[in-house]
């Protein structure tokens, strides 16, 4: 199984503070993704990465930035958290670059108060 | 906007019955995937069907794909209470950018 760890698993933060979520994989998969999941919206892609320092925007990227300085780590940063960013965030890795089959982390529940 | 849209949004059936969920998408694809999510957990990959395939089976799962209608269906036969979960379709839109629909919430009553 692909090893993927998200940290923290839960976080409560105040509006206007920066927040960084970490996704760590134990294998050298090239593609990594950040999604947010909200009731009524399903999963929406925030950003994804196709290699070290290679990232691109998804459908809901406003207010988020990402970085990938090492193959194994993909960081998602909320520069100034807002209540609308309260959500469950999932990281995923593509374990088969030929098909895009993804393996998901357990999620991070973020609450912005 | 999201690539895939599942239908129905929610489905409630009795154990032993079959469950059918549908997915419609917007652009051309290389493949379409179905995932399952148990409450509070991450998504788990169920099955992938390529754009040149029309039907695929895996255990009690049957997936069909109609590229002319840009639609797919997932059939779960002889459902069990343990099949209770949300099911999502995902498409690649011709790239590695995996985009999900809003999901179908399936409840299987014992």
mmCIF file of C-alpha atoms in Angstrom:
data_model
loop_
_atom_site.group_PDB
_atom_site.id
_atom_site.type_symbol
_atom_site.label_atom_id
_atom_site.label_comp_id
_atom_site.label_asym_id
_atom_site.label_seq_id
_atom_site.Cartn_x
_atom_site.Cartn_y
_atom_site.Cartn_z
ATOM 1 C CA UNK A 1 0.000 0.000 0.000
ATOM 2 C CA UNK A 2 1.082 3.534 -0.713
ATOM 3 C CA UNK A 3 1.992 5.287 2.521
ATOM 4 C CA UNK A 4 0.440 8.711 2.816
ATOM 5 C CA UNK A 5 0.199 10.764 5.956
ATOM 6 C CA UNK A 6 -1.585 14.032 6.522
ATOM 7 C CA UNK A 7 -0.797 16.344 9.388
ATOM 8 C CA UNK A 8 -2.334 17.674 11.455
ATOM 9 C CA UNK A 9 -5.503 15.571 11.447
ATOM 10 C CA UNK A 10 -7.511 18.249 13.200
ATOM 11 C CA UNK A 11 -6.918 21.963 13.576
ATOM 12 C CA UNK A 12 -8.843 24.948 14.850
ATOM 13 C CA UNK A 13 -7.490 28.331 13.895
ATOM 14 C CA UNK A 14 -8.573 31.938 13.974
ATOM 15 C CA UNK A 15 -9.601 34.029 11.001
ATOM 16 C CA UNK A 16 -6.667 35.808 9.448
ATOM 17 C CA UNK A 17 -3.965 33.420 10.636
ATOM 18 C CA UNK A 18 -1.765 31.433 8.247
ATOM 19 C CA UNK A 19 -2.177 27.675 8.243
ATOM 20 C CA UNK A 20 -0.065 24.983 6.617
ATOM 21 C CA UNK A 21 -1.212 21.432 6.050
ATOM 22 C CA UNK A 22 1.296 18.747 5.232
ATOM 23 C CA UNK A 23 0.998 15.682 3.056
ATOM 24 C CA UNK A 24 3.802 13.152 3.202
ATOM 25 C CA UNK A 25 4.234 10.059 1.050
ATOM 26 C CA UNK A 26 6.703 7.252 1.660
ATOM 27 C CA UNK A 27 7.051 6.339 -2.014
ATOM 28 C CA UNK A 28 8.252 8.433 -4.915
ATOM 29 C CA UNK A 29 4.977 9.003 -6.688
ATOM 30 C CA UNK A 30 5.087 11.914 -9.048
ATOM 31 C CA UNK A 31 1.543 13.257 -8.829
ATOM 32 C CA UNK A 32 0.065 14.655 -5.631
ATOM 33 C CA UNK A 33 -3.243 16.440 -5.085
ATOM 34 C CA UNK A 34 -5.017 18.578 -2.518
ATOM 35 C CA UNK A 35 -8.820 18.490 -2.350
ATOM 36 C CA UNK A 36 -11.371 20.004 -0.066
ATOM 37 C CA UNK A 37 -14.647 18.297 0.743
ATOM 38 C CA UNK A 38 -17.755 20.193 1.730
ATOM 39 C CA UNK A 39 -21.376 19.077 2.066
ATOM 40 C CA UNK A 40 -23.190 19.476 -1.237
ATOM 41 C CA UNK A 41 -19.986 19.999 -3.195
ATOM 42 C CA UNK A 42 -18.238 16.667 -3.063
ATOM 43 C CA UNK A 43 -14.483 16.844 -3.584
ATOM 44 C CA UNK A 44 -13.042 19.869 -5.301
ATOM 45 C CA UNK A 45 -9.484 20.073 -6.522
ATOM 46 C CA UNK A 46 -7.443 22.903 -4.995
ATOM 47 C CA UNK A 47 -3.955 22.366 -6.399
ATOM 48 C CA UNK A 48 -1.944 19.494 -7.720
ATOM 49 C CA UNK A 49 1.703 18.760 -8.361
ATOM 50 C CA UNK A 50 3.365 16.758 -11.103
ATOM 51 C CA UNK A 51 6.883 16.922 -9.715
ATOM 52 C CA UNK A 52 9.272 18.817 -7.457
ATOM 53 C CA UNK A 53 8.521 22.523 -7.805
ATOM 54 C CA UNK A 54 5.920 21.748 -10.498
ATOM 55 C CA UNK A 55 2.417 22.668 -9.420
ATOM 56 C CA UNK A 56 -0.809 23.816 -11.024
ATOM 57 C CA UNK A 57 -4.151 25.188 -9.957
ATOM 58 C CA UNK A 58 -7.355 23.280 -9.582
ATOM 59 C CA UNK A 59 -10.900 24.584 -9.615
ATOM 60 C CA UNK A 60 -10.884 26.264 -6.172
ATOM 61 C CA UNK A 61 -7.343 27.576 -5.782
ATOM 62 C CA UNK A 62 -8.098 31.132 -4.641
ATOM 63 C CA UNK A 63 -6.781 31.736 -1.116
ATOM 64 C CA UNK A 64 -4.485 28.708 -1.239
ATOM 65 C CA UNK A 65 -0.872 28.184 -2.187
ATOM 66 C CA UNK A 66 1.196 25.028 -2.384
ATOM 67 C CA UNK A 67 4.812 24.021 -2.384
ATOM 68 C CA UNK A 68 6.679 20.880 -3.225
ATOM 69 C CA UNK A 69 10.391 21.114 -2.474
ATOM 70 C CA UNK A 70 10.798 17.350 -2.073
ATOM 71 C CA UNK A 71 9.101 14.486 -3.860
ATOM 72 C CA UNK A 72 7.633 13.145 -0.640
ATOM 73 C CA UNK A 73 6.089 16.345 0.735
ATOM 74 C CA UNK A 74 3.289 18.500 -0.630
ATOM 75 C CA UNK A 75 2.321 21.467 1.517
ATOM 76 C CA UNK A 76 -0.937 23.397 1.354
ATOM 77 C CA UNK A 77 -0.930 26.896 2.841
ATOM 78 C CA UNK A 78 -3.839 29.134 3.651
ATOM 79 C CA UNK A 79 -2.144 32.516 3.727
ATOM 80 C CA UNK A 80 -4.901 34.175 5.763
ATOM 81 C CA UNK A 81 -7.568 31.724 6.824
ATOM 82 C CA UNK A 82 -11.227 32.623 6.386
ATOM 83 C CA UNK A 83 -14.351 30.929 7.700
ATOM 84 C CA UNK A 84 -15.194 29.799 4.156
ATOM 85 C CA UNK A 85 -12.087 27.634 4.281
ATOM 86 C CA UNK A 86 -13.507 25.544 7.090
ATOM 87 C CA UNK A 87 -13.542 22.130 5.479
ATOM 88 C CA UNK A 88 -12.078 18.665 5.379
ATOM 89 C CA UNK A 89 -8.909 18.580 3.315
ATOM 90 C CA UNK A 90 -7.695 15.452 1.588
ATOM 91 C CA UNK A 91 -4.347 14.766 0.054
ATOM 92 C CA UNK A 92 -4.037 12.131 -2.642
ATOM 93 C CA UNK A 93 -1.256 10.599 -4.671
ATOM 94 C CA UNK A 94 -1.501 9.068 -8.083
ATOM 95 C CA UNK A 95 -0.160 5.552 -7.659
ATOM 96 C CA UNK A 96 -0.388 4.675 -11.321
ATOM 97 C CA UNK A 97 0.769 7.477 -13.555
ATOM 98 C CA UNK A 98 -0.669 5.695 -16.556
ATOM 99 C CA UNK A 99 -4.219 5.778 -15.312
ATOM 100 C CA UNK A 100 -4.384 8.365 -12.553
ATOM 101 C CA UNK A 101 -5.634 5.880 -9.951
ATOM 102 C CA UNK A 102 -5.372 7.741 -6.660
ATOM 103 C CA UNK A 103 -4.689 6.779 -3.087
ATOM 104 C CA UNK A 104 -6.050 9.100 -0.402
ATOM 105 C CA UNK A 105 -4.915 10.219 2.997
ATOM 106 C CA UNK A 106 -7.244 10.189 5.986
ATOM 107 C CA UNK A 107 -8.026 13.880 5.793
ATOM 108 C CA UNK A 108 -7.498 16.991 7.881
ATOM 109 C CA UNK A 109 -10.479 18.641 9.492
ATOM 110 C CA UNK A 110 -9.843 22.390 9.596
ATOM 111 C CA UNK A 111 -12.094 24.797 11.455
ATOM 112 C CA UNK A 112 -11.604 28.525 11.064
ATOM 113 C CA UNK A 113 -13.303 30.529 13.823
ATOM 114 C CA UNK B 1 -16.999 23.567 -12.383
ATOM 115 C CA UNK B 2 -16.833 19.902 -11.495
ATOM 116 C CA UNK B 3 -16.330 17.434 -14.276
ATOM 117 C CA UNK B 4 -18.560 14.642 -13.041
ATOM 118 C CA UNK B 5 -22.058 14.669 -11.663
ATOM 119 C CA UNK B 6 -23.505 11.640 -9.917
ATOM 120 C CA UNK B 7 -27.156 10.741 -9.879
ATOM 121 C CA UNK B 8 -29.044 10.195 -7.648
ATOM 122 C CA UNK B 9 -27.642 12.260 -4.805
ATOM 123 C CA UNK B 10 -28.964 9.734 -2.315
ATOM 124 C CA UNK B 11 -30.181 6.160 -2.609
ATOM 125 C CA UNK B 12 -31.712 3.924 0.034
ATOM 126 C CA UNK B 13 -32.264 0.212 -0.597
ATOM 127 C CA UNK B 14 -32.732 -3.039 1.263
ATOM 128 C CA UNK B 15 -29.990 -5.566 1.742
ATOM 129 C CA UNK B 16 -29.852 -7.977 -1.174
ATOM 130 C CA UNK B 17 -31.137 -5.474 -3.715
ATOM 131 C CA UNK B 18 -29.036 -4.006 -6.485
ATOM 132 C CA UNK B 19 -27.867 -0.402 -6.390
ATOM 133 C CA UNK B 20 -27.265 1.644 -9.519
ATOM 134 C CA UNK B 21 -25.537 4.995 -9.582
ATOM 135 C CA UNK B 22 -24.925 7.159 -12.605
ATOM 136 C CA UNK B 23 -22.245 9.654 -13.528
ATOM 137 C CA UNK B 24 -22.243 12.232 -16.282
ATOM 138 C CA UNK B 25 -19.193 14.190 -17.323
ATOM 139 C CA UNK B 26 -18.393 17.060 -19.630
ATOM 140 C CA UNK B 27 -15.161 16.640 -21.558
ATOM 141 C CA UNK B 28 -13.306 13.843 -23.292
ATOM 142 C CA UNK B 29 -11.532 11.425 -20.989
ATOM 143 C CA UNK B 30 -8.830 8.768 -20.994
ATOM 144 C CA UNK B 31 -10.522 6.835 -18.231
ATOM 145 C CA UNK B 32 -13.207 7.066 -15.576
ATOM 146 C CA UNK B 33 -12.885 5.807 -12.031
ATOM 147 C CA UNK B 34 -15.240 5.064 -9.178
ATOM 148 C CA UNK B 35 -14.349 5.592 -5.538
ATOM 149 C CA UNK B 36 -16.012 4.810 -2.267
ATOM 150 C CA UNK B 37 -15.925 6.824 0.948
ATOM 151 C CA UNK B 38 -17.037 5.585 4.305
ATOM 152 C CA UNK B 39 -18.146 8.261 6.723
ATOM 153 C CA UNK B 40 -15.222 10.279 8.038
ATOM 154 C CA UNK B 41 -12.629 8.423 5.990
ATOM 155 C CA UNK B 42 -10.601 8.996 2.860
ATOM 156 C CA UNK B 43 -11.681 7.743 -0.532
ATOM 157 C CA UNK B 44 -10.869 4.253 -1.688
ATOM 158 C CA UNK B 45 -10.436 3.313 -5.333
ATOM 159 C CA UNK B 46 -12.945 0.732 -6.567
ATOM 160 C CA UNK B 47 -12.618 0.336 -10.297
ATOM 161 C CA UNK B 48 -11.298 2.035 -13.415
ATOM 162 C CA UNK B 49 -12.689 1.831 -16.918
ATOM 163 C CA UNK B 50 -10.784 3.084 -19.931
ATOM 164 C CA UNK B 51 -12.351 5.181 -22.649
ATOM 165 C CA UNK B 52 -12.146 2.314 -25.138
ATOM 166 C CA UNK B 53 -13.975 -0.091 -22.810
ATOM 167 C CA UNK B 54 -17.749 -0.371 -22.522
ATOM 168 C CA UNK B 55 -18.137 -2.585 -19.489
ATOM 169 C CA UNK B 56 -16.009 -3.868 -16.651
ATOM 170 C CA UNK B 57 -16.624 -6.167 -13.718
ATOM 171 C CA UNK B 58 -14.958 -6.536 -10.353
ATOM 172 C CA UNK B 59 -16.618 -8.870 -7.864
ATOM 173 C CA UNK B 60 -20.099 -7.477 -7.215
ATOM 174 C CA UNK B 61 -19.316 -4.275 -9.108
ATOM 175 C CA UNK B 62 -20.226 -3.657 -12.707
ATOM 176 C CA UNK B 63 -19.277 -0.442 -14.463
ATOM 177 C CA UNK B 64 -20.429 0.699 -17.867
ATOM 178 C CA UNK B 65 -19.176 3.592 -19.924
ATOM 179 C CA UNK B 66 -20.870 5.340 -22.836
ATOM 180 C CA UNK B 67 -18.465 7.913 -24.233
ATOM 181 C CA UNK B 68 -20.992 9.113 -26.817
ATOM 182 C CA UNK B 69 -23.316 10.145 -23.995
ATOM 183 C CA UNK B 70 -20.476 11.044 -21.633
ATOM 184 C CA UNK B 71 -21.946 8.886 -18.932
ATOM 185 C CA UNK B 72 -21.107 5.929 -16.737
ATOM 186 C CA UNK B 73 -22.988 3.746 -14.319
ATOM 187 C CA UNK B 74 -21.921 1.737 -11.294
ATOM 188 C CA UNK B 75 -23.996 -1.292 -10.349
ATOM 189 C CA UNK B 76 -23.532 -2.999 -7.008
ATOM 190 C CA UNK B 77 -25.267 -6.350 -6.986
ATOM 191 C CA UNK B 78 -26.650 -8.146 -3.941
ATOM 192 C CA UNK B 79 -25.921 -5.180 -1.712
ATOM 193 C CA UNK B 80 -24.901 -5.546 1.918
ATOM 194 C CA UNK B 81 -25.184 -3.222 4.875
ATOM 195 C CA UNK B 82 -21.411 -2.810 4.669
ATOM 196 C CA UNK B 83 -21.835 -1.199 1.234
ATOM 197 C CA UNK B 84 -23.334 1.843 2.941
ATOM 198 C CA UNK B 85 -21.068 4.706 1.885
ATOM 199 C CA UNK B 86 -20.764 7.569 -0.557
ATOM 200 C CA UNK B 87 -19.691 6.755 -4.082
ATOM 201 C CA UNK B 88 -17.897 9.152 -6.381
ATOM 202 C CA UNK B 89 -16.942 9.079 -10.014
ATOM 203 C CA UNK B 90 -13.720 10.725 -11.112
ATOM 204 C CA UNK B 91 -12.476 11.673 -14.533
ATOM 205 C CA UNK B 92 -9.124 12.780 -15.838
ATOM 206 C CA UNK B 93 -10.322 15.170 -18.502
ATOM 207 C CA UNK B 94 -7.577 13.849 -20.738
ATOM 208 C CA UNK B 95 -4.863 14.778 -18.232
ATOM 209 C CA UNK B 96 -3.586 13.689 -14.815
ATOM 210 C CA UNK B 97 -5.835 16.222 -13.114
ATOM 211 C CA UNK B 98 -8.312 13.982 -11.346
ATOM 212 C CA UNK B 99 -11.687 15.667 -10.911
ATOM 213 C CA UNK B 100 -14.523 14.266 -8.809
ATOM 214 C CA UNK B 101 -18.271 14.632 -8.814
ATOM 215 C CA UNK B 102 -20.453 15.399 -5.816
ATOM 216 C CA UNK B 103 -21.170 11.773 -5.018
ATOM 217 C CA UNK B 104 -24.090 9.456 -4.357
ATOM 218 C CA UNK B 105 -24.849 8.562 -0.759
ATOM 219 C CA UNK B 106 -25.930 4.937 -0.595
ATOM 220 C CA UNK B 107 -27.703 3.503 2.415
ATOM 221 C CA UNK B 108 -28.279 -0.237 2.554
ATOM 222 C CA UNK B 109 -30.799 -1.180 5.188
ATOM 223 C CA UNK B 110 -30.415 -4.571 6.907
#
